[in-house]
Structures are given as C-alpha cells and as structure tokens.
Amino acid sequence: MNRDRLALKVQSVAADLARYVPSTGDRPLADPPAESGLLPVPGSPGMPVLGETLALVADTLGWAQDRHARYGDVSWFDAFGTSLVLVLGPDAIGEVLANRQRVYSNAEGWGYFLVPFFERGIMLMDGEEHLHHRRILQQAFSRERLVGYLERMNPVIAQGIAEWEPQHAFQVQPAVKQLALNVATDVFLGVKLGSEAEPVDQAFIDLVHATGSIVRFDVPGGAWRRGLVARRYLEDFLSAQVTAKRAGAQDDLFSVLTRAQDEEGNTFADVDVVNHLIFVLMAAHDTSTITATMMCYLLGRHPEWQQRLREESRALGKDFIEYGDIEALTGLDLVMKETLRMYSPVALSCRRAVADTELAGHYIPAGTRLMLGVQASHRLEPWWTNPDTFDPERFAEPRREDKLHKNAFNPFGGGVHKCIGMFFGGMEVKALMHQLLLTHTWSVAPDYHPPIRVATGPTPVDGLPVRLRRIQPSDLPKSRAL
C-alpha cells in the first residue's frame, strides 16, 4: 500500500474514531483573574490522550467550522500532545496578527511543530532578530530578482508539462508537486540534479510529512525519524556548496543568499544560508503545489472559468509570461485568490502567548499555544457570501468582499511575519497555469470531491485524478492555428 493510499485509510479510520469516541467534556481553559473582567476560554479537550488530533486530521475545515458553531471565535482543545486555543474570524485573528503588545511569539508557536526540521527558518524568529534576518532575506525577493527567477522557471515548467501524459485519471497533485520541486532545485539551488534528484526530492517530502506527525518521537519507521534523517541529509548536501556559491556570481536563490546584505552591509553566516534555504525551499514549493493543484480541481469543476482563462492567456500571445504580464491576467488572478480563500495553503497558523493577555474578551494565560484557523475563517459568513461556493468575482470590483474587513483575507499571514515569498509563489503559480491552459484541457467527474488531509495545507489524498487532454492545432481558433 503506497503512502497516499495509507493516508486515505488512516483518514477514514480517524473520522470514524472521532465520531464515536466521546469527548471528556466541556470546561474552561483557565479562570481569569477576578478583577480582570475577562471571560475564560471555553472548550473541551476531546478524546482521552489523543484529544482532537484525529478529528482535526480527518477534516480540518469541518472540525474548525463545528467548533466555531459550538464555541465561537475562541476555544481550546487538546491535540498533538499539547493544549491549544483555536482562533477564528477576522476580528480575533487580526488581534493576534497585529500583536500590538508583543505577547504572541511566532518562534515558540511554530517551533513546537517545525523544530527540529526547519530550525532557524525566518518564521521561527521573533523581534529584532527576525527583522535583522528579514531585511537581508528580502534582497533575494526584490523585483529584479523575481524577474530573473521567472525567466529561469518558465522553461522548467514547459519541460515538466510536456511530460504529462494525457489520460482519464491523470493525478494532478503528484505531477504538480514534482514540477514545483524541479522549479525549486533549478531556481533556488541553481543546479540540474542528476543521481541526487531523487534523494533531495524525498528529503523535502519527508520534512513536510514529519511536521504533521501524530507520534512526535524518534521511533524507527516513524515520520518523525524520517524527518530528522532528511534534515541531516539536506544540511550536509547544501553546506558542502556554500563556499563555491559565495565565490561565484550566479543568480539562483542559493547564490543570492550567500551574497545578500542589508543597508548596513550585514550578511548571512554559512549556517544561516543553509537554514533559510531549507525553510524557503519547503515553503515555496509546498504552497505553490497546493495552490496550483486546487486551482486545477476548481477549473476542472467549472469549465466556463477554465475556458475564460484560456482565452485570456491566448490573448496575451505568449507561450511564457514575463513579469510585466502578471497583472494583465486579471481572470487568473481572481481564480487564484478564490483558490487561496477556499483552500488556503497554510490552513492553520501558530503562535504562543509569552505573557498573560486578552483576546476577543477572553483570558489567555502565558504559555498558551494558539492555532489561527485561516482556511476556516475564509469560509465564514457574514464576511463571505455563500462561502462554500466557488465565486472568483467576489474579488472583482465593485464587490471586493476581501475588503469588507481588513483581516477577512489573509492567506499569507499578516503583520511583520507576512509571507516574504508570497509574490514569488503567486508568480510561479500563474506561470504554471498560463502554460497549462495553453496546452491542455481537463475535467473532473461531476460527482467528484477530493478527500482532503492537511499537512502544511489542504492536500488531496487521492492525487486529484482528472481527465487530461492535450490541445491539438484543430482545437485552436483559426487565427492561432495558422
């Protein structure tokens, strides 16, 4: 049984267990100080020992929606061996992202799940250290750099899509994932991997799987163990190349990070280069994979939108988009935003309170771990009309539902920790979809809905089978066919 089929089976069993094993009952997280006037956070731990872990893994979106209906914007639960507070809705999430009192730690929140696999990544830093590293890292994502990255990735995308064989059950998710890994190794590492391609690819896959481990111990055969081995492999692989990259003048991300400096001339140490590169590689390729995969699903279900975007790309008159073309693909932008809303690549975002504080009128004691339910919040009324319906026009003028609340739409986070690579990710997805629309058509069965599990974000466990067909010259308008 392959890993995806096993995950599907586990998801099914988890859903059954979560349904039939009783919770240990509602109770507050902690009583607030009597004079504070604050409310205790309501909630329940879930099942004995496992808490809400199985329910969360089996159906993250449905689980969060159920808790919102039961408890409101703020509630607590047990999962993954700890107690957490689920934060939902733009008001409560906005308070945490703004972090005006500096009481919410990114490093301690994400650290529980990402350390030791992505230690010292930019998301695992706070305060002045985070700002210092971010200033240097931003040099790798300037407009000039993005233009160069796009030029590098276009032929890699073209080669990858050309290898997709049309079939009635083409699996989009693994194909897009491999393509995103190919882009990452070329654009980020600046190398064409030979025999090392497979172990490098597998290492990144193992790292991502390890972060969602239910058994969070170093036991033989477990996902946690595979993640530790993968981390050591990537550290050794990348560390061996740092000196050569510093001495060269290449424009791949790896090389740029070795030379990047802030306005005061500060640069990264070798170990910082490796740490940031491992994290950025994971974040960029995984979020792009999720977004492009779910765009394919939605466009397969809505052929009228697929054709609209195809005509838009044909009107551009280019096989490859250039940086200046990104804003011209307005329909593609609407669909990408709607996909980010419905299937946010980072479905849950983490923080930890480092001091007693207040959130939405509730008492949050120091040490509390929080999970921000980004995807579930993107499906809440009244901020979104018919939130479970695919409706890209909600992002177009004059509706602009994303502007009804400043924190209604935040797939890339917010505040000082807003995703540094969001423009790169959007550019990669649009470059991929533009080429795919020009070369292929695809559809899904009318009654098909992908079984979703959450790793870093929503992922179809069955690989997302679609009916894929190459566009033939006879399919093109006469002006194009000639």
Short mmCIF file of C-alpha atoms in Angstrom, two decimals:
data_model
loop_
_atom_site.label_atom_id
_atom_site.label_comp_id
_atom_site.label_asym_id
_atom_site.label_seq_id
_atom_site.Cartn_x
_atom_site.Cartn_y
_atom_site.Cartn_z
CA MET A 1 0.00 0.00 0.00
CA ASN A 2 1.57 3.34 -1.05
CA ARG A 3 1.78 6.30 1.31
CA ASP A 4 -1.17 8.20 -0.21
CA ARG A 5 -3.50 5.19 -0.02
CA LEU A 6 -2.37 4.57 3.55
CA ALA A 7 -3.08 8.22 4.42
CA LEU A 8 -6.57 7.90 2.90
CA LYS A 9 -7.22 4.79 5.02
CA VAL A 10 -5.92 6.48 8.16
CA GLN A 11 -8.11 9.50 7.43
CA SER A 12 -11.18 7.27 7.15
CA VAL A 13 -10.40 5.47 10.41
CA ALA A 14 -9.68 8.79 12.13
CA ALA A 15 -13.04 10.17 11.06
CA ASP A 16 -14.82 7.12 12.49
CA LEU A 17 -12.95 7.27 15.78
CA ALA A 18 -13.54 10.99 16.14
CA ARG A 19 -17.24 10.39 15.59
CA TYR A 20 -17.74 7.56 18.06
CA VAL A 21 -15.20 8.09 20.86
CA PRO A 22 -16.67 10.60 23.32
CA SER A 23 -15.01 13.82 24.43
CA THR A 24 -14.13 14.22 28.09
CA GLY A 25 -16.49 17.21 28.37
CA ASP A 26 -16.59 21.00 28.19
CA ARG A 27 -14.65 23.12 30.63
CA PRO A 28 -12.77 26.46 30.59
CA LEU A 29 -9.07 26.62 29.79
CA ALA A 30 -8.22 28.66 32.88
CA ASP A 31 -10.05 31.04 35.18
CA PRO A 32 -9.14 34.69 34.59
CA PRO A 33 -8.14 36.96 37.46
CA ALA A 34 -11.28 38.01 39.30
CA GLU A 35 -10.65 41.73 38.75
CA SER A 36 -9.92 41.42 35.02
CA GLY A 37 -13.49 41.27 33.77
CA LEU A 38 -12.37 38.77 31.13
CA LEU A 39 -14.12 35.57 30.13
CA PRO A 40 -12.44 32.17 30.37
CA VAL A 41 -11.76 30.46 27.04
CA PRO A 42 -14.45 27.80 26.55
CA GLY A 43 -13.69 24.42 25.06
CA SER A 44 -13.08 20.74 25.61
CA PRO A 45 -10.01 18.52 25.39
CA GLY A 46 -11.53 15.93 23.09
CA MET A 47 -10.82 12.21 23.39
CA PRO A 48 -8.63 10.86 26.18
CA VAL A 49 -4.89 11.01 25.30
CA LEU A 50 -5.39 11.91 21.61
CA GLY A 51 -7.63 14.90 22.21
CA GLU A 52 -8.92 16.38 18.94
CA THR A 53 -5.95 15.16 16.88
CA LEU A 54 -7.85 12.58 14.83
CA ALA A 55 -10.83 14.85 14.17
CA LEU A 56 -8.52 17.70 13.14
CA VAL A 57 -6.51 15.49 10.79
CA ALA A 58 -9.59 13.78 9.30
CA ASP A 59 -11.40 17.01 8.37
CA THR A 60 -9.65 20.19 9.44
CA LEU A 61 -12.14 22.55 7.80
CA GLY A 62 -15.26 20.78 9.05
CA TRP A 63 -13.76 20.35 12.52
CA ALA A 64 -12.99 24.07 12.80
CA GLN A 65 -16.43 25.04 11.50
CA ASP A 66 -18.09 22.77 14.05
CA ARG A 67 -16.09 24.29 16.90
CA HIS A 68 -16.96 27.78 15.72
CA ALA A 69 -20.66 26.93 15.78
CA ARG A 70 -20.26 25.44 19.25
CA TYR A 71 -17.92 27.87 20.99
CA GLY A 72 -17.49 30.99 18.84
CA ASP A 73 -14.27 32.71 17.76
CA VAL A 74 -12.04 31.43 20.57
CA SER A 75 -12.00 27.91 22.04
CA TRP A 76 -9.47 25.47 23.46
CA PHE A 77 -8.74 21.82 22.76
CA ASP A 78 -6.03 19.18 23.11
CA ALA A 79 -4.11 17.81 20.11
CA PHE A 80 -0.61 16.64 19.18
CA GLY A 81 0.31 16.19 22.81
CA THR A 82 -0.47 19.73 23.97
CA SER A 83 -3.33 22.15 24.67
CA LEU A 84 -4.14 24.79 22.08
CA VAL A 85 -6.56 27.66 21.52
CA LEU A 86 -8.32 27.79 18.15
CA VAL A 87 -8.73 31.37 16.88
CA LEU A 88 -11.33 32.04 14.19
CA GLY A 89 -12.80 35.05 12.43
CA PRO A 90 -11.16 38.25 11.16
CA ASP A 91 -11.54 40.16 14.42
CA ALA A 92 -9.78 37.63 16.65
CA ILE A 93 -7.21 36.61 14.03
CA GLY A 94 -6.49 40.27 13.33
CA GLU A 95 -5.70 40.87 17.01
CA VAL A 96 -3.13 38.08 17.02
CA LEU A 97 -1.53 39.07 13.72
CA ALA A 98 -1.25 42.73 14.76
CA ASN A 99 0.41 41.66 18.03
CA ARG A 100 0.43 45.22 19.30
CA GLN A 101 1.52 44.24 22.81
CA ARG A 102 4.22 41.85 21.51
CA VAL A 103 2.75 38.98 23.50
CA TYR A 104 2.46 36.41 20.70
CA SER A 105 5.60 34.55 19.66
CA ASN A 106 5.94 33.15 16.16
CA ALA A 107 9.05 31.20 17.08
CA GLU A 108 7.51 29.46 20.09
CA GLY A 109 4.23 28.85 18.28
CA TRP A 110 5.63 27.31 15.10
CA GLY A 111 8.62 25.86 16.92
CA TYR A 112 6.54 23.13 18.55
CA PHE A 113 5.65 21.76 15.10
CA LEU A 114 8.59 22.76 12.88
CA VAL A 115 11.64 22.36 15.11
CA PRO A 116 13.90 20.45 14.59
CA PHE A 117 13.02 20.12 10.90
CA PHE A 118 13.06 23.81 9.95
CA GLU A 119 15.08 25.25 12.79
CA ARG A 120 16.18 28.87 12.37
CA GLY A 121 13.93 29.49 9.39
CA ILE A 122 12.60 33.05 9.10
CA MET A 123 9.21 32.02 10.51
CA LEU A 124 10.93 30.69 13.63
CA MET A 125 12.30 34.05 14.71
CA ASP A 126 10.90 36.98 16.67
CA GLY A 127 11.70 40.58 17.46
CA GLU A 128 14.90 42.27 16.36
CA GLU A 129 16.48 39.01 15.25
CA HIS A 130 13.56 38.38 12.90
CA LEU A 131 13.74 41.91 11.47
CA HIS A 132 17.51 41.65 11.00
CA HIS A 133 17.24 38.39 9.06
CA ARG A 134 14.19 39.55 7.13
CA ARG A 135 15.98 42.68 5.87
CA ILE A 136 18.74 40.55 4.39
CA LEU A 137 16.38 37.88 3.06
CA GLN A 138 14.24 40.49 1.30
CA GLN A 139 17.12 41.18 -1.06
CA ALA A 140 16.53 37.73 -2.54
CA PHE A 141 12.91 38.63 -3.37
CA SER A 142 13.31 42.08 -4.90
CA ARG A 143 11.57 42.86 -8.19
CA GLU A 144 14.84 42.47 -10.07
CA ARG A 145 15.39 39.03 -8.57
CA LEU A 146 11.80 37.94 -9.29
CA VAL A 147 12.25 38.87 -12.95
CA GLY A 148 15.31 36.63 -13.12
CA TYR A 149 13.60 33.77 -11.28
CA LEU A 150 10.66 33.87 -13.70
CA GLU A 151 13.00 33.65 -16.69
CA ARG A 152 14.62 30.58 -15.15
CA MET A 153 11.40 28.81 -14.19
CA ASN A 154 9.47 29.17 -17.47
CA PRO A 155 11.46 26.55 -19.44
CA VAL A 156 11.49 24.21 -16.44
CA ILE A 157 7.69 24.42 -16.28
CA ALA A 158 7.40 23.87 -20.04
CA GLN A 159 9.56 20.76 -19.89
CA GLY A 160 7.61 19.37 -16.96
CA ILE A 161 4.17 19.91 -18.51
CA ALA A 162 5.35 18.41 -21.81
CA GLU A 163 5.99 15.16 -19.94
CA TRP A 164 2.41 14.94 -18.61
CA GLU A 165 0.71 12.07 -20.43
CA PRO A 166 -2.99 12.65 -21.21
CA GLN A 167 -5.22 10.06 -19.54
CA HIS A 168 -8.64 9.63 -17.96
CA ALA A 169 -7.29 9.61 -14.40
CA PHE A 170 -4.19 11.79 -14.51
CA GLN A 171 -3.07 12.56 -10.95
CA VAL A 172 -2.52 16.29 -10.73
CA GLN A 173 -1.14 16.61 -7.21
CA PRO A 174 1.98 14.42 -7.55
CA ALA A 175 2.66 15.86 -11.03
CA VAL A 176 2.44 19.46 -9.81
CA LYS A 177 4.48 18.59 -6.72
CA GLN A 178 7.27 17.14 -8.85
CA LEU A 179 7.15 20.15 -11.15
CA ALA A 180 7.38 22.53 -8.19
CA LEU A 181 10.36 20.57 -6.86
CA ASN A 182 12.02 20.83 -10.28
CA VAL A 183 11.48 24.60 -10.24
CA ALA A 184 12.84 24.82 -6.70
CA THR A 185 16.04 22.91 -7.49
CA ASP A 186 16.70 24.99 -10.61
CA VAL A 187 15.64 28.46 -9.45
CA PHE A 188 16.68 28.09 -5.82
CA LEU A 189 19.66 25.75 -5.98
CA GLY A 190 20.83 26.65 -9.47
CA VAL A 191 21.72 23.08 -10.37
CA LYS A 192 20.48 20.26 -12.54
CA LEU A 193 20.38 17.35 -10.15
CA GLY A 194 21.44 14.01 -11.54
CA SER A 195 21.51 10.98 -9.26
CA GLU A 196 20.91 13.30 -6.29
CA ALA A 197 17.48 14.43 -7.58
CA GLU A 198 15.52 11.60 -6.02
CA PRO A 199 17.03 11.77 -2.50
CA VAL A 200 16.74 15.58 -2.45
CA ASP A 201 13.10 15.41 -3.52
CA GLN A 202 12.35 12.69 -0.99
CA ALA A 203 14.06 14.64 1.77
CA PHE A 204 11.74 17.61 1.30
CA ILE A 205 8.71 15.33 1.18
CA ASP A 206 9.81 13.64 4.43
CA LEU A 207 10.37 17.01 6.11
CA VAL A 208 6.85 18.19 5.31
CA HIS A 209 5.26 14.92 6.45
CA ALA A 210 7.23 14.99 9.71
CA THR A 211 5.73 18.32 10.82
CA GLY A 212 2.27 16.76 10.99
CA SER A 213 3.33 13.64 12.88
CA ILE A 214 0.82 12.34 15.39
CA VAL A 215 3.59 10.33 17.08
CA ARG A 216 6.12 13.07 17.80
CA PHE A 217 9.03 10.90 18.90
CA ASP A 218 12.15 9.49 17.26
CA VAL A 219 10.97 5.92 16.76
CA PRO A 220 12.17 3.59 13.96
CA GLY A 221 9.99 3.72 10.87
CA GLY A 222 8.07 6.80 12.01
CA ALA A 223 7.55 10.04 10.09
CA TRP A 224 9.42 11.95 12.82
CA ARG A 225 12.51 9.76 12.34
CA ARG A 226 12.35 10.19 8.55
CA GLY A 227 12.16 13.96 9.01
CA LEU A 228 15.25 14.02 11.22
CA VAL A 229 17.21 11.94 8.71
CA ALA A 230 16.03 14.20 5.87
CA ARG A 231 17.10 17.34 7.73
CA ARG A 232 20.62 15.99 8.28
CA TYR A 233 20.88 14.96 4.63
CA LEU A 234 19.88 18.40 3.35
CA GLU A 235 22.19 20.19 5.78
CA ASP A 236 25.15 18.14 4.55
CA PHE A 237 24.15 18.46 0.88
CA LEU A 238 23.77 22.26 1.00
CA SER A 239 26.63 23.04 3.40
CA ALA A 240 29.08 21.42 1.02
CA GLN A 241 28.17 24.01 -1.66
CA VAL A 242 28.15 27.28 0.30
CA THR A 243 31.77 28.24 -0.29
CA ALA A 244 31.52 27.76 -4.04
CA LYS A 245 28.27 29.70 -4.17
CA ARG A 246 29.84 32.64 -2.33
CA ALA A 247 32.73 32.72 -4.76
CA GLY A 248 30.53 32.63 -7.85
CA ALA A 249 28.22 35.13 -9.50
CA GLN A 250 25.16 33.01 -10.23
CA ASP A 251 21.64 34.38 -9.83
CA ASP A 252 19.92 31.39 -8.24
CA LEU A 253 18.44 31.92 -4.76
CA PHE A 254 21.17 29.88 -3.05
CA SER A 255 23.88 32.09 -4.55
CA VAL A 256 21.92 35.28 -3.84
CA LEU A 257 21.55 34.34 -0.17
CA THR A 258 25.31 33.91 0.23
CA ARG A 259 25.85 37.48 -1.00
CA ALA A 260 22.69 39.27 0.23
CA GLN A 261 23.21 42.12 2.68
CA ASP A 262 21.11 44.75 4.38
CA GLU A 263 21.67 48.51 4.20
CA GLU A 264 24.43 48.24 6.83
CA GLY A 265 26.33 45.56 4.95
CA ASN A 266 25.33 42.64 7.20
CA THR A 267 25.31 39.22 5.52
CA PHE A 268 24.32 35.69 6.49
CA ALA A 269 26.71 33.22 8.08
CA ASP A 270 27.02 29.89 6.26
CA VAL A 271 24.72 28.16 8.73
CA ASP A 272 22.08 30.89 8.26
CA VAL A 273 22.19 30.44 4.49
CA VAL A 274 21.50 26.72 4.85
CA ASN A 275 18.74 27.19 7.45
CA HIS A 276 16.90 29.82 5.42
CA LEU A 277 17.30 27.91 2.18
CA ILE A 278 15.82 24.72 3.62
CA PHE A 279 12.85 26.63 5.01
CA VAL A 280 12.23 28.73 1.89
CA LEU A 281 12.50 25.67 -0.35
CA MET A 282 9.84 23.90 1.69
CA ALA A 283 7.53 26.88 1.99
CA ALA A 284 7.75 27.91 -1.66
CA HIS A 285 7.33 24.53 -3.29
CA ASP A 286 4.66 23.26 -0.89
CA THR A 287 2.39 26.31 -1.01
CA SER A 288 2.72 26.55 -4.80
CA THR A 289 1.86 22.86 -5.12
CA ILE A 290 -1.28 23.20 -3.01
CA THR A 291 -2.47 26.34 -4.78
CA ALA A 292 -1.88 25.09 -8.34
CA THR A 293 -3.36 21.67 -7.54
CA MET A 294 -6.56 23.08 -6.10
CA MET A 295 -6.84 25.60 -8.95
CA CYS A 296 -6.80 22.62 -11.32
CA TYR A 297 -9.57 21.00 -9.31
CA LEU A 298 -11.76 24.11 -9.30
CA LEU A 299 -11.18 24.80 -13.00
CA GLY A 300 -11.94 21.16 -13.75
CA ARG A 301 -15.29 21.57 -11.98
CA HIS A 302 -16.00 24.90 -13.64
CA PRO A 303 -15.15 24.57 -17.35
CA GLU A 304 -16.64 28.01 -18.11
CA TRP A 305 -13.91 29.59 -15.98
CA GLN A 306 -11.25 27.33 -17.45
CA GLN A 307 -12.20 28.48 -20.94
CA ARG A 308 -12.34 32.13 -19.86
CA LEU A 309 -8.79 31.91 -18.52
CA ARG A 310 -7.60 30.04 -21.60
CA GLU A 311 -8.89 32.79 -23.85
CA GLU A 312 -7.21 35.37 -21.61
CA SER A 313 -3.87 33.56 -21.90
CA ARG A 314 -4.25 33.16 -25.67
CA ALA A 315 -4.95 36.89 -25.97
CA LEU A 316 -1.61 37.55 -24.32
CA GLY A 317 0.05 35.95 -27.34
CA LYS A 318 2.98 34.45 -25.44
CA ASP A 319 3.92 30.89 -24.56
CA PHE A 320 5.71 32.16 -21.44
CA ILE A 321 4.58 35.05 -19.28
CA GLU A 322 7.00 37.84 -18.46
CA TYR A 323 7.00 39.69 -15.16
CA GLY A 324 5.06 42.61 -16.63
CA ASP A 325 2.30 40.26 -17.81
CA ILE A 326 1.33 39.03 -14.35
CA GLU A 327 -1.10 41.87 -13.65
CA ALA A 328 -2.62 41.56 -17.14
CA LEU A 329 -4.00 38.10 -16.37
CA THR A 330 -6.87 39.51 -14.31
CA GLY A 331 -9.12 36.46 -14.56
CA LEU A 332 -6.31 34.18 -13.49
CA ASP A 333 -5.70 36.44 -10.51
CA LEU A 334 -9.36 36.22 -9.48
CA VAL A 335 -9.31 32.42 -9.62
CA MET A 336 -6.04 32.20 -7.72
CA LYS A 337 -7.40 34.42 -4.94
CA GLU A 338 -10.59 32.37 -4.72
CA THR A 339 -8.50 29.20 -4.51
CA LEU A 340 -6.38 30.74 -1.75
CA ARG A 341 -9.58 31.59 0.08
CA MET A 342 -11.22 28.18 -0.24
CA TYR A 343 -8.06 26.05 0.14
CA SER A 344 -5.58 28.23 2.00
CA PRO A 345 -2.10 26.66 1.63
CA VAL A 346 -1.40 27.39 5.29
CA ALA A 347 -4.70 26.24 6.77
CA LEU A 348 -3.59 26.77 10.37
CA SER A 349 -1.05 29.28 11.64
CA CYS A 350 0.65 29.01 15.03
CA ARG A 351 1.56 31.39 17.86
CA ARG A 352 2.29 31.16 21.60
CA ALA A 353 1.46 33.69 24.29
CA VAL A 354 4.58 34.75 26.20
CA ALA A 355 2.60 36.74 28.79
CA ASP A 356 -0.93 36.82 30.17
CA THR A 357 -3.12 38.66 27.71
CA GLU A 358 -6.65 39.21 26.42
CA LEU A 359 -8.11 38.01 23.12
CA ALA A 360 -11.64 38.85 21.98
CA GLY A 361 -12.59 39.45 25.60
CA HIS A 362 -11.16 36.14 26.81
CA TYR A 363 -8.28 35.46 29.18
CA ILE A 364 -5.21 33.91 27.53
CA PRO A 365 -2.64 32.80 30.13
CA ALA A 366 1.09 32.91 29.40
CA GLY A 367 2.33 29.78 27.68
CA THR A 368 -0.88 29.18 25.73
CA ARG A 369 -0.37 27.80 22.22
CA LEU A 370 -2.72 29.21 19.60
CA MET A 371 -3.81 27.98 16.19
CA LEU A 372 -5.22 30.57 13.81
CA GLY A 373 -7.86 28.88 11.63
CA VAL A 374 -7.08 30.72 8.41
CA GLN A 375 -8.89 28.43 5.96
CA ALA A 376 -11.97 28.03 8.16
CA SER A 377 -12.16 31.81 8.65
CA HIS A 378 -12.19 32.23 4.87
CA ARG A 379 -15.41 30.18 4.87
CA LEU A 380 -17.33 32.18 7.48
CA GLU A 381 -20.36 34.36 6.96
CA PRO A 382 -21.14 37.25 7.07
CA TRP A 383 -17.72 38.21 5.73
CA TRP A 384 -18.11 36.00 2.67
CA THR A 385 -21.28 35.49 0.63
CA ASN A 386 -22.08 31.79 0.15
CA PRO A 387 -18.58 30.99 1.41
CA ASP A 388 -18.52 27.35 0.26
CA THR A 389 -19.32 28.37 -3.33
CA PHE A 390 -16.61 28.92 -5.97
CA ASP A 391 -17.13 32.55 -6.98
CA PRO A 392 -13.98 34.35 -8.19
CA GLU A 393 -15.95 37.51 -8.99
CA ARG A 394 -16.20 38.16 -5.24
CA PHE A 395 -12.66 39.58 -5.58
CA ALA A 396 -13.54 41.85 -8.55
CA GLU A 397 -14.73 45.45 -8.43
CA PRO A 398 -17.12 46.59 -7.16
CA ARG A 399 -17.82 43.63 -4.84
CA ARG A 400 -14.36 43.18 -3.31
CA GLU A 401 -15.54 41.02 -0.41
CA ASP A 402 -11.91 40.74 0.67
CA LYS A 403 -12.03 44.44 1.58
CA LEU A 404 -15.10 44.25 3.82
CA HIS A 405 -12.78 43.60 6.79
CA LYS A 406 -9.05 44.28 6.78
CA ASN A 407 -8.40 40.79 8.10
CA ALA A 408 -11.04 38.91 6.14
CA PHE A 409 -8.49 37.59 3.62
CA ASN A 410 -5.02 36.70 4.86
CA PRO A 411 -3.71 33.54 3.18
CA PHE A 412 -0.17 34.89 3.55
CA GLY A 413 -0.46 35.91 7.19
CA GLY A 414 -0.08 39.48 8.35
CA GLY A 415 1.94 41.92 10.38
CA VAL A 416 5.72 41.68 10.47
CA HIS A 417 5.56 37.96 9.73
CA LYS A 418 3.63 38.25 6.47
CA CYS A 419 4.99 35.71 3.99
CA ILE A 420 8.17 37.05 2.43
CA GLY A 421 7.84 34.81 -0.61
CA MET A 422 4.19 35.47 -1.47
CA PHE A 423 4.98 37.30 -4.71
CA PHE A 424 7.33 34.54 -5.80
CA GLY A 425 4.67 31.91 -5.08
CA GLY A 426 1.96 33.79 -6.95
CA MET A 427 4.28 34.32 -9.90
CA GLU A 428 5.16 30.62 -10.06
CA VAL A 429 1.51 29.51 -9.92
CA LYS A 430 0.49 31.95 -12.66
CA ALA A 431 3.41 30.94 -14.89
CA LEU A 432 2.43 27.28 -14.49
CA MET A 433 -1.29 27.80 -15.05
CA HIS A 434 -0.72 30.02 -18.09
CA GLN A 435 1.29 27.30 -19.81
CA LEU A 436 -1.12 24.55 -18.77
CA LEU A 437 -4.14 26.46 -20.09
CA LEU A 438 -2.45 26.97 -23.46
CA THR A 439 -1.50 23.33 -23.88
CA HIS A 440 -4.16 21.21 -22.11
CA THR A 441 -7.80 20.92 -21.14
CA TRP A 442 -9.01 18.90 -18.18
CA SER A 443 -12.16 17.96 -16.29
CA VAL A 444 -13.26 16.09 -13.16
CA ALA A 445 -16.19 13.76 -12.72
CA PRO A 446 -19.40 15.67 -11.87
CA ASP A 447 -19.78 13.93 -8.51
CA TYR A 448 -16.08 14.05 -7.59
CA HIS A 449 -14.92 15.82 -4.45
CA PRO A 450 -11.31 15.22 -3.39
CA PRO A 451 -10.66 13.67 0.02
CA ILE A 452 -8.58 16.29 1.80
CA ARG A 453 -5.99 15.91 4.51
CA VAL A 454 -3.91 18.70 5.97
CA ALA A 455 -0.11 18.52 6.05
CA THR A 456 1.04 22.11 5.84
CA GLY A 457 -2.17 22.81 3.94
CA PRO A 458 -5.11 21.03 2.28
CA THR A 459 -3.89 18.19 0.07
CA PRO A 460 -5.98 15.70 -1.95
CA VAL A 461 -5.06 12.26 -0.63
CA ASP A 462 -6.08 10.52 -3.85
CA GLY A 463 -3.76 12.64 -6.01
CA LEU A 464 -6.67 14.54 -7.61
CA PRO A 465 -7.49 12.45 -10.72
CA VAL A 466 -8.61 14.48 -13.75
CA ARG A 467 -9.34 13.70 -17.37
CA LEU A 468 -6.40 15.40 -19.10
CA ARG A 469 -6.20 16.10 -22.82
CA ARG A 470 -3.62 17.94 -24.93
CA ILE A 471 -4.92 20.77 -27.08
CA GLN A 472 -4.47 19.96 -30.76
CA PRO A 473 -3.98 22.52 -33.58
CA SER A 474 -7.51 21.75 -34.74
CA ASP A 475 -8.80 22.96 -31.35
CA LEU A 476 -7.34 26.43 -31.76
CA PRO A 477 -9.15 29.41 -33.27
CA LYS A 478 -8.22 29.71 -36.95
CA SER A 479 -6.06 32.79 -36.40
CA ARG A 480 -3.97 30.85 -33.88
CA ALA A 481 -3.85 27.59 -35.84
CA LEU A 482 -2.47 29.41 -38.87
#
